[in-house]
CSV table of C-alpha atoms in Angstrom, one decimal:
chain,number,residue,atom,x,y,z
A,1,UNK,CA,50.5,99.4,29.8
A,2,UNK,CA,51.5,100.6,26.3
A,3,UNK,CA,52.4,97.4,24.1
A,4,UNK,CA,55.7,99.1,22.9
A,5,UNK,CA,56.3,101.9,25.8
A,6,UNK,CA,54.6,104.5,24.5
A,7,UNK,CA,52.7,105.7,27.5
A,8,UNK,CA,55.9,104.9,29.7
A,9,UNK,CA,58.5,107.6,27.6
A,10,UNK,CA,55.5,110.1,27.4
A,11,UNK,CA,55.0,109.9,31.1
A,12,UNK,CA,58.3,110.5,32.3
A,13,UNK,CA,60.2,113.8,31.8
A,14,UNK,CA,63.7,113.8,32.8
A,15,UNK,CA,64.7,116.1,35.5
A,16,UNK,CA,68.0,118.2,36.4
A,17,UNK,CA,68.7,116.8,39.8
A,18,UNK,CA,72.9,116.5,39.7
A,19,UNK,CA,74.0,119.9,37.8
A,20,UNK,CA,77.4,119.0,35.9
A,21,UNK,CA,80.7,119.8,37.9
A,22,UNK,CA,82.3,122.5,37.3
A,23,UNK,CA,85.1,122.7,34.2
A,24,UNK,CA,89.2,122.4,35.6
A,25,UNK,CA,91.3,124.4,33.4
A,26,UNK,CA,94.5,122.5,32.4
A,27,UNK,CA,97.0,125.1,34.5
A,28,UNK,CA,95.1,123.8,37.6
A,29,UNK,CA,96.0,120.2,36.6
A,30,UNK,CA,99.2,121.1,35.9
A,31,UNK,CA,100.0,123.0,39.3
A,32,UNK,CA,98.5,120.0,41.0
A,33,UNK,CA,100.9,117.9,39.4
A,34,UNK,CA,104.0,119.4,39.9
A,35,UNK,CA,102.6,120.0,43.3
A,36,UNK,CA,102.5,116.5,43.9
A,37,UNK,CA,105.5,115.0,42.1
A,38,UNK,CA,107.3,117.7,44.6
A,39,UNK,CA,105.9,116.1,47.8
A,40,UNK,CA,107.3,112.8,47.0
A,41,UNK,CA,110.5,113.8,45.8
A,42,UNK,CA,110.9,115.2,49.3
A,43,UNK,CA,109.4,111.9,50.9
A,44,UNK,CA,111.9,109.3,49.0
A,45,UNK,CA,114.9,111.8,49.4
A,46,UNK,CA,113.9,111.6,53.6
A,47,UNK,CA,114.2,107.3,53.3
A,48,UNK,CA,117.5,105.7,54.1
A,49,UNK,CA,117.8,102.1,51.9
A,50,UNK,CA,120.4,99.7,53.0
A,51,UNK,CA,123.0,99.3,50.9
A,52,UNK,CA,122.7,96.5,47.9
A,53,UNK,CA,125.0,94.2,48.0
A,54,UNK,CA,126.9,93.4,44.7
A,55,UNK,CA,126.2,91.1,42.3
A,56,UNK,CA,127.9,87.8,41.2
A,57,UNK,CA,127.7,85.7,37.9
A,58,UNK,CA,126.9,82.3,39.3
A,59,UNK,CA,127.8,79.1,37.0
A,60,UNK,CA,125.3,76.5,37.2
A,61,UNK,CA,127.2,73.3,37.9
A,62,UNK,CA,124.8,71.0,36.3
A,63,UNK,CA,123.8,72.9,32.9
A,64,UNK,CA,126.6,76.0,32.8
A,65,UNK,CA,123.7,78.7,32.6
A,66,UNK,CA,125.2,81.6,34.2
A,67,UNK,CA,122.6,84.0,36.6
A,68,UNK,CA,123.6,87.5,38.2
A,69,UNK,CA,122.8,86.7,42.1
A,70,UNK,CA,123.7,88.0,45.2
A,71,UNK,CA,126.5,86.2,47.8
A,72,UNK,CA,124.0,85.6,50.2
A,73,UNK,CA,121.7,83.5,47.7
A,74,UNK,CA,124.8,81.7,46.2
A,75,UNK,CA,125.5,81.1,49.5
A,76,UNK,CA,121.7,79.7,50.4
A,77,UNK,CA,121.6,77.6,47.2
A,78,UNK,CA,125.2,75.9,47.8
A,79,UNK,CA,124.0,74.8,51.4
A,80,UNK,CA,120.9,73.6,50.0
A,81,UNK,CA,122.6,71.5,46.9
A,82,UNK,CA,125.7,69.7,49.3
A,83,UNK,CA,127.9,72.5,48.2
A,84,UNK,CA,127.0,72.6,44.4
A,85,UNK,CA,125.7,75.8,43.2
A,86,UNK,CA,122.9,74.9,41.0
A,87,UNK,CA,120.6,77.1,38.5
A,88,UNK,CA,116.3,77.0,39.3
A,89,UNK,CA,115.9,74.9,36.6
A,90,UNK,CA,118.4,72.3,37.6
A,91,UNK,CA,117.0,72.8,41.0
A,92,UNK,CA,113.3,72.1,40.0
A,93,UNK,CA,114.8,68.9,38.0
A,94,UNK,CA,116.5,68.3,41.0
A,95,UNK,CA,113.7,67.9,43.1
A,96,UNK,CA,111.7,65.8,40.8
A,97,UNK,CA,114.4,63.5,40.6
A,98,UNK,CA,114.3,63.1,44.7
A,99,UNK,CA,110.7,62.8,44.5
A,100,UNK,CA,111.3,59.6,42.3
A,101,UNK,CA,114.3,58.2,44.2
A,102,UNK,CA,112.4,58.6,47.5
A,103,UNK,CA,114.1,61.4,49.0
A,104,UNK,CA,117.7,61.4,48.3
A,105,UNK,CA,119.3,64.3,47.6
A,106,UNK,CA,123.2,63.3,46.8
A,107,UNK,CA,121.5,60.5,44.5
A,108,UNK,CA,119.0,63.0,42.8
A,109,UNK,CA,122.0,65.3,42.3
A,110,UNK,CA,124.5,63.0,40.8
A,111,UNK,CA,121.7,61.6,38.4
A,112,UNK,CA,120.8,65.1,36.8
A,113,UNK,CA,124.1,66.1,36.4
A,114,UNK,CA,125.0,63.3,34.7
A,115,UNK,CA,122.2,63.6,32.4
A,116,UNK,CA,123.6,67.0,31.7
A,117,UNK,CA,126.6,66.2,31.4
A,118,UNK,CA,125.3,63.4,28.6
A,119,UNK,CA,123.1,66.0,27.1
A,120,UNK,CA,126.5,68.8,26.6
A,121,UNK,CA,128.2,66.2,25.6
A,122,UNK,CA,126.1,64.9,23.0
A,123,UNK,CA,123.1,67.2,22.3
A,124,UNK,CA,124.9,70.2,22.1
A,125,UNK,CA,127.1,68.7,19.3
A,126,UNK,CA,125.0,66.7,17.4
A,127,UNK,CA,120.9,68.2,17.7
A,128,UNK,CA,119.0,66.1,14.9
A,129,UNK,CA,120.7,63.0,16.6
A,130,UNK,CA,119.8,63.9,19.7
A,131,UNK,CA,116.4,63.9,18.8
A,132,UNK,CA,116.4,60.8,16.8
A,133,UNK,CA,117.9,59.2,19.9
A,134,UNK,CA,115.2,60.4,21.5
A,135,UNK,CA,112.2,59.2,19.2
A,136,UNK,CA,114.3,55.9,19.5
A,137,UNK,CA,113.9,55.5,23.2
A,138,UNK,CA,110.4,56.9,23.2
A,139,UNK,CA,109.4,54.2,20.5
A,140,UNK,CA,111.2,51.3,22.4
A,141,UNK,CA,109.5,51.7,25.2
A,142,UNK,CA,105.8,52.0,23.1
A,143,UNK,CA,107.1,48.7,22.2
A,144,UNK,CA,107.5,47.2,25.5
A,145,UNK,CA,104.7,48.5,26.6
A,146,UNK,CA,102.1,47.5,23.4
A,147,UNK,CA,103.5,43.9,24.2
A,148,UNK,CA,102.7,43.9,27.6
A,149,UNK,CA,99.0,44.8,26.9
A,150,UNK,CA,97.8,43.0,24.0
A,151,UNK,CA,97.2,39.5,23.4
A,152,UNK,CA,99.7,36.1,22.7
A,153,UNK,CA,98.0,36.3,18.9
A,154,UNK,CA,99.0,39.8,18.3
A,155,UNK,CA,102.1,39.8,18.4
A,156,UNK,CA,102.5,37.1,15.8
A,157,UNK,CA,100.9,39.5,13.3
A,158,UNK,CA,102.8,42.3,13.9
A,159,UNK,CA,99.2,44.6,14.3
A,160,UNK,CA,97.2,46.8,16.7
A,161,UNK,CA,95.7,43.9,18.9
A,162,UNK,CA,91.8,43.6,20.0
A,163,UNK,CA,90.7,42.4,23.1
A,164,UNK,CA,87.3,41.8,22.0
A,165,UNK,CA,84.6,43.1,19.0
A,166,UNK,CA,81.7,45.3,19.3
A,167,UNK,CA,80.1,43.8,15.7
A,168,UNK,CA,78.6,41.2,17.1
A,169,UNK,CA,76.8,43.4,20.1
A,170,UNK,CA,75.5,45.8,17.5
A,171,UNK,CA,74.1,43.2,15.5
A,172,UNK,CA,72.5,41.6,18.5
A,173,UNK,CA,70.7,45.2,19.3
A,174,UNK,CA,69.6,45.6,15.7
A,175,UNK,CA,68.2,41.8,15.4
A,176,UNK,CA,66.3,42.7,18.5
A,177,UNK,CA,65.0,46.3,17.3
A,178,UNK,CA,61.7,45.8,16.5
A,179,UNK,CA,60.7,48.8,13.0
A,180,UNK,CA,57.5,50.5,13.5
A,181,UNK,CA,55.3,50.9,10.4
């Protein structure tokens, strides 16, 4: 064997097995087209489609987005929500909310439409003290929660709290490593 193919390209010759196919002229393509697009015009003019139903603008109850639905889903959704037609995201909040509850859906309900009710109420009218209401709660319960880790000593001082320090097993390791020469 050739150390960079040499004898391999000069020993093979390429050969014509597959001939190229032959060249469509674009009127073919056309007349096939047209050919086509008539055979399923036919087709979807011979299929009889039920009648759609008309559609409603639906008010969520919780957040007062409005959705285009049909009377049959408004229907479905207000038998699944105790008569309340409520919006998918509502819905999906909705069913968090019973997950944490443990199962009960009036309770679930009442508790996220209250919170949107709060939210129109006050975050609608008032954003950037929304959000520092927000940042308020989120830091108070940091608070609670950094007090509930750390040590007695910590919270004296006021600082990020240590359980322990790693200096004095690093110095241990190094007193014991032993330097080649």
């Amino acid at each position: 064997m050739a150390p960079h193919g040499e004898a391999i390209a000069s020993a093979y010759t390429r050969t014509n097995a597959f001939s190229k196919p032959p060249r469509l002229s674009n009127g073919n393509l056309h007349r096939a087209k047209s050919d086509l697009s008539f055979e399923l015009s036919k087709e979807t003019a011979d299929i009889n489609l039920p009648p759609i139903s008309e559609v409603e603008d639906a008010k969520c109850e919780c957040c007062g987005m409005s959705e285009e639905c049909t009377p049959e889903y408004i229907d479905r959704v207000r038998n699944k929500f105790l008569g309340k037609w409520v919006c998918g995201l509502c819905s999906e909040a909705v069913k968090e909310e019973m997950e944490k509850n443990g199962g009960h859906k009036e309770e679930a309900l009442n508790e996220h439409m209250s919170a949107c009710a709060r939210f129109n109420k006050f975050g609608r009218a008032f954003p950037v003290l929304s959000q520092a209401e927000a940042m308020r709660e989120i830091l108070k319960k940091s608070a609670i929660r950094a007090k509930s880790i750390s040590p007695k000593g910590a919270q004296k001082m006021g600082g990020i709290a240590r359980s322990s320090s790693c200096i004095a097993a690093i110095t241990r390791d190094m007193n014991h490593l032993k330097l080649k020469k």
